[in-house]
Amino acid sequence: MTNNPSPQSLCGGAQSKTYMKKAGKRPTRISLSTQLSDKNYSIGKNLKKSHVSELAHRVNSSPGGLTLVLTSHDVAVEDFCMSNCGSHGHKANSVFIWVGNSVTQCPG
């Protein structure tokens, strides 16, 4: 059995608390929410950047929430590895981050 690290420890738990305290802010609270998987590739395997935003907003995260979109090795997103390996964006009160899988799509 493997002990998985907490989200707080992955994000520098004690370190972020120190920075927030020095800035006069309350510590950030991280909680995990809904996880969705689009195993049927509802939009296809060749995506535009706008498709990534569409996928992110299917989660309906709460205000202040952050959605993480991870694409599979067999999903191509426009300009991936040519100008970026991921991106971020927002819509209304929802923020998202997209990270592509570079294993089979990026040279070198």
N, CA, C and O atoms as a printed pandas DataFrame, in Angstrom:
     atom_number atom_name residue_name chain_id  residue_number  x_coord  y_coord  z_coord
0              1         N          MET        A               1    0.840   -1.179    0.000
1              2        CA          MET        A               1    0.000    0.000    0.000
2              3         C          MET        A               1    0.885    1.243    0.000
3              4         O          MET        A               1    1.850    1.320    0.761
4              5         N          THR        A               2    0.568    2.192   -0.832
5              6        CA          THR        A               2    1.351    3.414   -0.957
6              7         C          THR        A               2    0.646    4.552   -0.239
7              8         O          THR        A               2   -0.565    4.724   -0.376
8              9         N          ASN        A               3    1.392    5.317    0.515
9             10        CA          ASN        A               3    0.825    6.508    1.147
10            11         C          ASN        A               3    0.953    7.662    0.181
11            12         O          ASN        A               3    2.061    8.084   -0.150
12            13         N          ASN        A               4   -0.176    8.175   -0.273
13            14        CA          ASN        A               4   -0.162    9.313   -1.188
14            15         C          ASN        A               4   -0.004   10.599   -0.396
15            16         O          ASN        A               4   -0.640   10.753    0.647
16            17         N          PRO        A               5    0.823   11.522   -0.858
17            18        CA          PRO        A               5    0.979   12.796   -0.154
18            19         C          PRO        A               5   -0.299   13.620   -0.254
19            20         O          PRO        A               5   -1.055   13.506   -1.218
20            21         N          SER        A               6   -0.522   14.436    0.744
21            22        CA          SER        A               6   -1.709   15.295    0.737
22            23         C          SER        A               6   -1.525   16.419   -0.274
23            24         O          SER        A               6   -0.393   16.771   -0.606
24            25         N          PRO        A               7   -2.639   16.995   -0.774
25            26        CA          PRO        A               7   -2.513   18.137   -1.687
26            27         C          PRO        A               7   -1.734   19.288   -1.049
27            28         O          PRO        A               7   -0.987   19.994   -1.727
28            29         N          GLN        A               8   -1.915   19.472    0.267
29            30        CA          GLN        A               8   -1.211   20.554    0.951
30            31         C          GLN        A               8    0.295   20.357    0.899
31            32         O          GLN        A               8    1.041   21.316    0.705
32            33         N          SER        A               9    0.753   19.106    1.074
33            34        CA          SER        A               9    2.196   18.878    1.055
34            35         C          SER        A               9    2.760   19.036   -0.351
35            36         O          SER        A               9    3.900   19.472   -0.517
36            37         N          LEU        A              10    1.969   18.684   -1.366
37            38        CA          LEU        A              10    2.424   18.854   -2.743
38            39         C          LEU        A              10    2.551   20.326   -3.116
39            40         O          LEU        A              10    3.365   20.684   -3.967
40            41         N          CYS        A              11    1.768   21.158   -2.497
41            42        CA          CYS        A              11    1.766   22.590   -2.815
42            43         C          CYS        A              11    2.598   23.388   -1.828
43            44         O          CYS        A              11    2.421   24.601   -1.721
44            45         N          GLY        A              12    3.492   22.745   -1.109
45            46        CA          GLY        A              12    4.364   23.458   -0.189
46            47         C          GLY        A              12    3.635   23.939    1.049
47            48         O          GLY        A              12    3.826   25.078    1.475
48            49         N          GLY        A              13    2.800   23.088    1.635
49            50        CA          GLY        A              13    1.946   23.416    2.770
50            51         C          GLY        A              13    2.514   24.427    3.752
51            52         O          GLY        A              13    1.987   25.534    3.866
52            53         N          ALA        A              14    3.578   24.072    4.465
53            54        CA          ALA        A              14    4.139   24.966    5.480
54            55         C          ALA        A              14    4.699   26.233    4.851
55            56         O          ALA        A              14    4.563   27.321    5.410
56            57         N          GLN        A              15    5.324   26.095    3.701
57            58        CA          GLN        A              15    5.911   27.250    3.027
58            59         C          GLN        A              15    4.835   28.246    2.608
59            60         O          GLN        A              15    5.008   29.452    2.789
60            61         N          SER        A              16    3.722   27.756    2.048
61            62        CA          SER        A              16    2.668   28.677    1.616
62            63         C          SER        A              16    2.018   29.352    2.810
63            64         O          SER        A              16    1.617   30.512    2.716
64            65         N          LYS        A              17    1.905   28.647    3.939
65            66        CA          LYS        A              17    1.344   29.261    5.149
66            67         C          LYS        A              17    2.221   30.417    5.605
67            68         O          LYS        A              17    1.719   31.463    6.016
68            69         N          THR        A              18    3.533   30.223    5.530
69            70        CA          THR        A              18    4.462   31.281    5.934
70            71         C          THR        A              18    4.307   32.510    5.050
71            72         O          THR        A              18    4.252   33.632    5.554
72            73         N          TYR        A              19    4.234   32.311    3.731
73            74        CA          TYR        A              19    4.072   33.431    2.809
74            75         C          TYR        A              19    2.753   34.154    3.044
75            76         O          TYR        A              19    2.705   35.384    3.046
76            77         N          MET        A              20    1.696   33.399    3.240
77            78        CA          MET        A              20    0.380   34.000    3.458
78            79         C          MET        A              20    0.363   34.800    4.760
79            80         O          MET        A              20   -0.201   35.893    4.812
80            81         N          LYS        A              21    0.978   34.258    5.807
81            82        CA          LYS        A              21    1.018   34.950    7.094
82            83         C          LYS        A              21    1.774   36.272    6.956
83            84         O          LYS        A              21    1.330   37.296    7.475
84            85         N          LYS        A              22    2.915   36.256    6.257
85            86        CA          LYS        A              22    3.698   37.480    6.059
86            87         C          LYS        A              22    2.923   38.514    5.254
87            88         O          LYS        A              22    3.112   39.717    5.438
88            89         N          ALA        A              23    2.055   38.051    4.367
89            90        CA          ALA        A              23    1.250   38.963    3.547
90            91         C          ALA        A              23   -0.020   39.405    4.271
91            92         O          ALA        A              23   -0.807   40.183    3.732
92            93         N          GLY        A              24   -0.217   38.906    5.498
93            94        CA          GLY        A              24   -1.410   39.274    6.250
94            95         C          GLY        A              24   -2.668   38.577    5.758
95            96         O          GLY        A              24   -3.777   39.059    5.986
96            97         N          LYS        A              25   -2.504   37.455    5.090
97            98        CA          LYS        A              25   -3.641   36.714    4.531
98            99         C          LYS        A              25   -3.856   35.410    5.296
99           100         O          LYS        A              25   -2.953   34.891    5.952
100          101         N          ARG        A              26   -5.078   34.904    5.187
101          102        CA          ARG        A              26   -5.367   33.596    5.769
102          103         C          ARG        A              26   -4.722   32.516    4.905
103          104         O          ARG        A              26   -4.575   32.693    3.695
104          105         N          PRO        A              27   -4.338   31.401    5.517
105          106        CA          PRO        A              27   -3.754   30.304    4.736
106          107         C          PRO        A              27   -4.743   29.769    3.701
107          108         O          PRO        A              27   -5.956   29.784    3.912
108          109         N          THR        A              28   -4.212   29.307    2.605
109          110        CA          THR        A              28   -5.025   28.713    1.550
110          111         C          THR        A              28   -5.490   27.333    1.986
111          112         O          THR        A              28   -4.733   26.567    2.582
112          113         N          ARG        A              29   -6.740   27.027    1.681
113          114        CA          ARG        A              29   -7.283   25.708    1.992
114          115         C          ARG        A              29   -7.487   24.960    0.676
115          116         O          ARG        A              29   -8.116   25.473   -0.249
116          117         N          ILE        A              30   -6.958   23.768    0.603
117          118        CA          ILE        A              30   -7.093   22.958   -0.604
118          119         C          ILE        A              30   -7.984   21.765   -0.297
119          120         O          ILE        A              30   -7.755   21.040    0.672
120          121         N          SER        A              31   -8.992   21.567   -1.119
121          122        CA          SER        A              31   -9.834   20.379   -0.984
122          123         C          SER        A              31  -10.107   19.828   -2.380
123          124         O          SER        A              31  -10.304   20.579   -3.336
124          125         N          LEU        A              32  -10.114   18.518   -2.474
125          126        CA          LEU        A              32  -10.358   17.869   -3.756
126          127         C          LEU        A              32  -11.849   17.696   -3.957
127          128         O          LEU        A              32  -12.584   17.427   -3.006
128          129         N          SER        A              33  -12.292   17.848   -5.178
129          130        CA          SER        A              33  -13.714   17.784   -5.482
130          131         C          SER        A              33  -13.972   16.713   -6.531
131          132         O          SER        A              33  -13.394   15.627   -6.474
132          133         N          THR        A              34  -14.823   17.014   -7.469
133          134        CA          THR        A              34  -15.256   16.076   -8.494
134          135         C          THR        A              34  -14.141   15.699   -9.460
135          136         O          THR        A              34  -13.312   16.530   -9.830
136          137         N          GLN        A              35  -14.134   14.443   -9.857
137          138        CA          GLN        A              35  -13.220   13.979  -10.894
138          139         C          GLN        A              35  -14.061   13.402  -12.021
139          140         O          GLN        A              35  -14.925   12.556  -11.789
140          141         N          LEU        A              36  -13.810   13.858  -13.236
141          142        CA          LEU        A              36  -14.521   13.363  -14.407
142          143         C          LEU        A              36  -13.528   12.759  -15.384
143          144         O          LEU        A              36  -12.379   13.192  -15.471
144          145         N          SER        A              37  -13.982   11.760  -16.113
145          146        CA          SER        A              37  -13.164   11.156  -17.152
146          147         C          SER        A              37  -13.995   11.074  -18.424
147          148         O          SER        A              37  -15.132   10.603  -18.399
148          149         N          ASP        A              38  -13.434   11.528  -19.527
149          150        CA          ASP        A              38  -14.136   11.520  -20.812
150          151         C          ASP        A              38  -13.550   10.395  -21.671
151          152         O          ASP        A              38  -12.911   10.649  -22.692
152          153         N          LYS        A              39  -13.774    9.162  -21.244
153          154        CA          LYS        A              39  -13.178    7.990  -21.898
154          155         C          LYS        A              39  -13.674    7.779  -23.319
155          156         O          LYS        A              39  -13.016    7.095  -24.104
156          157         N          ASN        A              40  -14.816    8.350  -23.666
157          158        CA          ASN        A              40  -15.375    8.183  -25.014
158          159         C          ASN        A              40  -14.961    9.303  -25.968
159          160         O          ASN        A              40  -15.427    9.359  -27.106
160          161         N          TYR        A              41  -14.079   10.201  -25.496
161          162        CA          TYR        A              41  -13.578   11.298  -26.335
162          163         C          TYR        A              41  -14.752   12.053  -26.978
163          164         O          TYR        A              41  -14.843   12.136  -28.202
164          165         N          SER        A              42  -15.637   12.594  -26.153
165          166        CA          SER        A              42  -16.871   13.227  -26.637
166          167         C          SER        A              42  -16.636   14.349  -27.643
167          168         O          SER        A              42  -17.508   14.621  -28.469
168          169         N          ILE        A              43  -15.484   15.001  -27.591
169          170        CA          ILE        A              43  -15.181   16.085  -28.535
170          171         C          ILE        A              43  -14.209   15.601  -29.614
171          172         O          ILE        A              43  -13.940   16.322  -30.575
172          173         N          GLY        A              44  -13.696   14.416  -29.463
173          174        CA          GLY        A              44  -12.737   13.868  -30.405
174          175         C          GLY        A              44  -11.339   13.822  -29.818
175          176         O          GLY        A              44  -11.138   14.110  -28.638
176          177         N          LYS        A              45  -10.375   13.458  -30.651
177          178        CA          LYS        A              45   -8.982   13.358  -30.213
178          179         C          LYS        A              45   -8.106   14.473  -30.759
179          180         O          LYS        A              45   -6.932   14.560  -30.399
180          181         N          ASN        A              46   -8.646   15.325  -31.618
181          182        CA          ASN        A              46   -7.929   16.486  -32.143
182          183         C          ASN        A              46   -8.669   17.730  -31.680
183          184         O          ASN        A              46   -9.700   18.099  -32.243
184          185         N          LEU        A              47   -8.132   18.372  -30.650
185          186        CA          LEU        A              47   -8.835   19.468  -29.995
186          187         C          LEU        A              47   -8.246   20.832  -30.318
187          188         O          LEU        A              47   -7.045   20.975  -30.543
188          189         N          LYS        A              48   -9.107   21.813  -30.336
189          190        CA          LYS        A              48   -8.693   23.214  -30.366
190          191         C          LYS        A              48   -8.577   23.664  -28.914
191          192         O          LYS        A              48   -9.097   23.002  -28.015
192          193         N          LYS        A              49   -7.904   24.777  -28.682
193          194        CA          LYS        A              49   -7.770   25.266  -27.312
194          195         C          LYS        A              49   -9.132   25.548  -26.686
195          196         O          LYS        A              49   -9.312   25.369  -25.481
196          197         N          SER        A              50  -10.090   25.988  -27.498
197          198        CA          SER        A              50  -11.435   26.261  -26.976
198          199         C          SER        A              50  -12.109   24.984  -26.469
199          200         O          SER        A              50  -12.950   25.041  -25.572
200          201         N          HIS        A              51  -11.746   23.838  -27.037
201          202        CA          HIS        A              51  -12.296   22.566  -26.565
202          203         C          HIS        A              51  -11.802   22.250  -25.155
203          204         O          HIS        A              51  -12.547   21.699  -24.344
204          205         N          VAL        A              52  -10.552   22.596  -24.862
205          206        CA          VAL        A              52  -10.003   22.366  -23.526
206          207         C          VAL        A              52  -10.798   23.175  -22.510
207          208         O          VAL        A              52  -11.130   22.673  -21.436
208          209         N          SER        A              53  -11.103   24.425  -22.846
209          210        CA          SER        A              53  -11.922   25.265  -21.973
210          211         C          SER        A              53  -13.299   24.640  -21.764
211          212         O          SER        A              53  -13.823   24.629  -20.650
212          213         N          GLU        A              54  -13.873   24.123  -22.837
213          214        CA          GLU        A              54  -15.189   23.471  -22.746
214          215         C          GLU        A              54  -15.140   22.273  -21.799
215          216         O          GLU        A              54  -16.037   22.095  -20.975
216          217         N          LEU        A              55  -14.103   21.457  -21.914
217          218        CA          LEU        A              55  -13.955   20.310  -21.019
218          219         C          LEU        A              55  -13.813   20.758  -19.565
219          220         O          LEU        A              55  -14.403   20.161  -18.665
220          221         N          ALA        A              56  -13.036   21.799  -19.344
221          222        CA          ALA        A              56  -12.818   22.298  -17.987
222          223         C          ALA        A              56  -14.113   22.752  -17.336
223          224         O          ALA        A              56  -14.318   22.542  -16.141
224          225         N          HIS        A              57  -14.974   23.364  -18.104
225          226        CA          HIS        A              57  -16.196   23.921  -17.524
226          227         C          HIS        A              57  -17.309   22.905  -17.342
227          228         O          HIS        A              57  -18.368   23.237  -16.810
228          229         N          ARG        A              58  -17.088   21.690  -17.771
229          230        CA          ARG        A              58  -18.049   20.617  -17.496
230          231         C          ARG        A              58  -18.057   20.237  -16.022
231          232         O          ARG        A              58  -19.030   19.668  -15.525
232          233         N          VAL        A              59  -16.981   20.550  -15.332
233          234        CA          VAL        A              59  -16.861   20.200  -13.917
234          235         C          VAL        A              59  -17.733   21.092  -13.036
235          236         O          VAL        A              59  -18.162   20.662  -11.965
236          237         N          ASN        A              60  -18.001   22.318  -13.464
237          238        CA          ASN        A              60  -18.787   23.274  -12.667
238          239         C          ASN        A              60  -18.178   23.501  -11.289
239          240         O          ASN        A              60  -18.854   23.345  -10.272
240          241         N          SER        A              61  -16.907   23.868  -11.259
241          242        CA          SER        A              61  -16.265   24.120   -9.972
242          243         C          SER        A              61  -16.862   25.356   -9.319
243          244         O          SER        A              61  -17.377   26.247   -9.994
244          245         N          SER        A              62  -16.784   25.395   -8.009
245          246        CA          SER        A              62  -17.349   26.512   -7.256
246          247         C          SER        A              62  -16.470   27.749   -7.424
247          248         O          SER        A              62  -15.307   27.637   -7.811
248          249         N          PRO        A              63  -17.027   28.937   -7.133
249          250        CA          PRO        A              63  -16.214   30.158   -7.218
250          251         C          PRO        A              63  -14.946   30.009   -6.370
251          252         O          PRO        A              63  -15.000   29.539   -5.234
252          253         N          GLY        A              64  -13.836   30.405   -6.923
253          254        CA          GLY        A              64  -12.563   30.255   -6.233
254          255         C          GLY        A              64  -11.922   28.893   -6.475
255          256         O          GLY        A              64  -10.807   28.635   -6.023
256          257         N          GLY        A              65  -12.636   28.021   -7.192
257          258        CA          GLY        A              65  -12.120   26.682   -7.468
258          259         C          GLY        A              65  -11.173   26.679   -8.652
259          260         O          GLY        A              65  -11.133   27.631   -9.432
260          261         N          LEU        A              66  -10.432   25.630   -8.776
261          262        CA          LEU        A              66   -9.469   25.458   -9.858
262          263         C          LEU        A              66   -9.678   24.079  -10.473
263          264         O          LEU        A              66   -9.648   23.069   -9.770
264          265         N          THR        A              67   -9.888   24.042  -11.770
265          266        CA          THR        A              67  -10.068   22.777  -12.475
266          267         C          THR        A              67   -8.778   22.427  -13.203
267          268         O          THR        A              67   -8.193   23.273  -13.880
268          269         N          LEU        A              68   -8.344   21.200  -13.066
269          270        CA          LEU        A              68   -7.147   20.711  -13.739
270          271         C          LEU        A              68   -7.580   19.749  -14.841
271          272         O          LEU        A              68   -8.258   18.758  -14.572
272          273         N          VAL        A              69   -7.190   20.041  -16.083
273          274        CA          VAL        A              69   -7.508   19.186  -17.232
274          275         C          VAL        A              69   -6.214   18.517  -17.686
275          276         O          VAL        A              69   -5.244   19.193  -18.029
276          277         N          LEU        A              70   -6.208   17.200  -17.685
277          278        CA          LEU        A              70   -5.060   16.425  -18.158
278          279         C          LEU        A              70   -5.499   15.666  -19.402
279          280         O          LEU        A              70   -6.496   14.945  -19.368
280          281         N          THR        A              71   -4.765   15.821  -20.500
281          282        CA          THR        A              71   -5.131   15.109  -21.719
282          283         C          THR        A              71   -4.244   13.879  -21.902
283          284         O          THR        A              71   -3.069   13.875  -21.536
284          285         N          SER        A              72   -4.833   12.856  -22.467
285          286        CA          SER        A              72   -4.189   11.574  -22.697
286          287         C          SER        A              72   -3.100   11.675  -23.768
287          288         O          SER        A              72   -3.056   12.637  -24.535
288          289         N          HIS        A              73   -2.238   10.686  -23.807
289          290        CA          HIS        A              73   -1.148   10.652  -24.795
290          291         C          HIS        A              73   -1.664   10.624  -26.233
291          292         O          HIS        A              73   -0.945   11.018  -27.152
292          293         N          ASP        A              74   -2.900   10.164  -26.440
293          294        CA          ASP        A              74   -3.431   10.069  -27.805
294          295         C          ASP        A              74   -4.378   11.211  -28.177
295          296         O          ASP        A              74   -5.091   11.136  -29.177
296          297         N          VAL        A              75   -4.378   12.267  -27.363
297          298        CA          VAL        A              75   -5.195   13.452  -27.653
298          299         C          VAL        A              75   -4.265   14.584  -28.080
299          300         O          VAL        A              75   -3.339   14.945  -27.353
300          301         N          ALA        A              76   -4.516   15.134  -29.251
301          302        CA          ALA        A              76   -3.713   16.246  -29.777
302          303         C          ALA        A              76   -4.481   17.551  -29.583
303          304         O          ALA        A              76   -5.664   17.637  -29.912
304          305         N          VAL        A              77   -3.807   18.557  -29.053
305          306        CA          VAL        A              77   -4.394   19.890  -28.877
306          307         C          VAL        A              77   -3.586   20.854  -29.743
307          308         O          VAL        A              77   -2.357   20.798  -29.765
308          309         N          GLU        A              78   -4.289   21.741  -30.460
309          310        CA          GLU        A              78   -3.610   22.653  -31.393
310          311         C          GLU        A              78   -2.436   23.371  -30.728
311          312         O          GLU        A              78   -2.531   23.821  -29.586
312          313         N          ASP        A              79   -1.349   23.466  -31.449
313          314        CA          ASP        A              79   -0.108   24.132  -31.033
314          315         C          ASP        A              79    0.627   23.440  -29.890
315          316         O          ASP        A              79    1.599   23.985  -29.368
316          317         N          PHE        A              80    0.181   22.245  -29.493
317          318        CA          PHE        A              80    0.847   21.536  -28.411
318          319         C          PHE        A              80    2.275   21.198  -28.827
319          320         O          PHE        A              80    2.499   20.661  -29.912
320          321         N          CYS        A              81    3.220   21.505  -27.981
321          322        CA          CYS        A              81    4.661   21.287  -28.181
322          323         C          CYS        A              81    5.277   22.218  -29.220
323          324         O          CYS        A              81    6.499   22.235  -29.367
324          325         N          MET        A              82    4.483   22.983  -29.935
325          326        CA          MET        A              82    5.036   23.970  -30.867
326          327         C          MET        A              82    5.239   25.294  -30.142
327          328         O          MET        A              82    6.256   25.965  -30.314
328          329         N          SER        A              83    4.262   25.652  -29.340
329          330        CA          SER        A              83    4.377   26.908  -28.604
330          331         C          SER        A              83    4.104   26.732  -27.116
331          332         O          SER        A              83    4.395   27.632  -26.329
332          333         N          ASN        A              84    3.548   25.584  -26.714
333          334        CA          ASN        A              84    3.270   25.362  -25.292
334          335         C          ASN        A              84    3.006   23.889  -25.020
335          336         O          ASN        A              84    2.747   23.107  -25.935
336          337         N          CYS        A              85    3.076   23.530  -23.760
337          338        CA          CYS        A              85    2.745   22.163  -23.328
338          339         C          CYS        A              85    1.565   22.177  -22.376
339          340         O          CYS        A              85    1.217   21.159  -21.778
340          341         N          GLY        A              86    0.964   23.323  -22.246
341          342        CA          GLY        A              86   -0.189   23.490  -21.375
342          343         C          GLY        A              86   -0.637   24.930  -21.425
343          344         O          GLY        A              86   -0.005   25.763  -22.075
344          345         N          SER        A              87   -1.718   25.225  -20.745
345          346        CA          SER        A              87   -2.209   26.600  -20.702
346          347         C          SER        A              87   -3.144   26.767  -19.519
347          348         O          SER        A              87   -3.394   25.826  -18.766
348          349         N          HIS        A              88   -3.648   27.963  -19.371
349          350        CA          HIS        A              88   -4.605   28.250  -18.312
350          351         C          HIS        A              88   -5.617   29.253  -18.848
351          352         O          HIS        A              88   -5.390   29.889  -19.877
352          353         N          GLY        A              89   -6.713   29.387  -18.154
353          354        CA          GLY        A              89   -7.740   30.332  -18.572
354          355         C          GLY        A              89   -8.824   30.436  -17.528
355          356         O          GLY        A              89   -8.741   29.826  -16.462
356          357         N          HIS        A              90   -9.848   31.219  -17.843
357          358        CA          HIS        A              90  -10.947   31.383  -16.897
358          359         C          HIS        A              90  -12.233   31.670  -17.650
359          360         O          HIS        A              90  -12.221   32.071  -18.814
360          361         N          LYS        A              91  -13.321   31.458  -16.969
361          362        CA          LYS        A              91  -14.647   31.759  -17.486
362          363         C          LYS        A              91  -15.524   31.997  -16.270
363          364         O          LYS        A              91  -15.667   31.117  -15.421
364          365         N          ALA        A              92  -16.106   33.173  -16.183
365          366        CA          ALA        A              92  -16.902   33.560  -15.010
366          367         C          ALA        A              92  -16.025   33.434  -13.764
367          368         O          ALA        A              92  -14.942   34.018  -13.719
368          369         N          ASN        A              93  -16.469   32.687  -12.755
369          370        CA          ASN        A              93  -15.709   32.540  -11.509
370          371         C          ASN        A              93  -14.881   31.263  -11.469
371          372         O          ASN        A              93  -14.422   30.858  -10.401
372          373         N          SER        A              94  -14.687   30.634  -12.602
373          374        CA          SER        A              94  -13.996   29.354  -12.652
374          375         C          SER        A              94  -12.661   29.491  -13.387
375          376         O          SER        A              94  -12.583   30.115  -14.445
376          377         N          VAL        A              95  -11.630   28.907  -12.817
377          378        CA          VAL        A              95  -10.288   28.958  -13.390
378          379         C          VAL        A              95   -9.866   27.530  -13.742
379          380         O          VAL        A              95  -10.214   26.583  -13.036
380          381         N          PHE        A              96   -9.115   27.384  -14.838
381          382        CA          PHE        A              96   -8.641   26.045  -15.182
382          383         C          PHE        A              96   -7.194   26.074  -15.647
383          384         O          PHE        A              96   -6.679   27.094  -16.104
384          385         N          ILE        A              97   -6.562   24.919  -15.513
385          386        CA          ILE        A              97   -5.206   24.690  -16.009
386          387         C          ILE        A              97   -5.256   23.432  -16.865
387          388         O          ILE        A              97   -5.854   22.432  -16.469
388          389         N          TRP        A              98   -4.631   23.480  -18.034
389          390        CA          TRP        A              98   -4.536   22.296  -18.889
390          391         C          TRP        A              98   -3.077   21.904  -19.024
391          392         O          TRP        A              98   -2.209   22.748  -19.243
392          393         N          VAL        A              99   -2.817   20.598  -18.888
393          394        CA          VAL        A              99   -1.484   20.046  -19.086
394          395         C          VAL        A              99   -1.609   18.874  -20.053
395          396         O          VAL        A              99   -2.366   17.935  -19.808
396          397         N          GLY        A             100   -0.869   18.936  -21.141
397          398        CA          GLY        A             100   -0.889   17.864  -22.129
398          399         C          GLY        A             100    0.120   16.785  -21.804
399          400         O          GLY        A             100    0.998   16.976  -20.963
400          401         N          ASN        A             101   -0.006   15.656  -22.469
401          402        CA          ASN        A             101    0.914   14.544  -22.291
402          403         C          ASN        A             101    1.926   14.568  -23.437
403          404         O          ASN        A             101    1.575   14.281  -24.582
404          405         N          SER        A             102    3.153   14.902  -23.139
405          406        CA          SER        A             102    4.171   15.098  -24.176
406          407         C          SER        A             102    4.921   13.828  -24.574
407          408         O          SER        A             102    5.773   13.875  -25.461
408          409         N          VAL        A             103    4.631   12.722  -23.951
409          410        CA          VAL        A             103    5.398   11.495  -24.170
410          411         C          VAL        A             103    5.489   11.112  -25.644
411          412         O          VAL        A             103    6.579   10.815  -26.132
412          413         N          THR        A             104    4.369   11.113  -26.359
413          414        CA          THR        A             104    4.388   10.674  -27.756
414          415         C          THR        A             104    4.288   11.821  -28.755
415          416         O          THR        A             104    4.424   11.594  -29.957
416          417         N          GLN        A             105    4.054   13.040  -28.290
417          418        CA          GLN        A             105    3.780   14.138  -29.212
418          419         C          GLN        A             105    4.891   15.164  -29.353
419          420         O          GLN        A             105    4.889   15.950  -30.300
420          421         N          CYS        A             106    5.831   15.168  -28.434
421          422        CA          CYS        A             106    6.882   16.191  -28.477
422          423         C          CYS        A             106    8.228   15.565  -28.844
423          424         O          CYS        A             106    8.632   14.567  -28.247
424          425         N          PRO        A             107    8.912   16.140  -29.810
425          426        CA          PRO        A             107   10.223   15.603  -30.177
426          427         C          PRO        A             107   11.258   15.870  -29.088
427          428         O          PRO        A             107   11.191   16.876  -28.382
428          429         N          GLY        A             108   12.202   14.966  -28.968
429          430        CA          GLY        A             108   13.316   15.155  -28.056
430          431         C          GLY        A             108   12.961   14.901  -26.681
431          432         O          GLY        A             108   13.806   15.021  -25.793
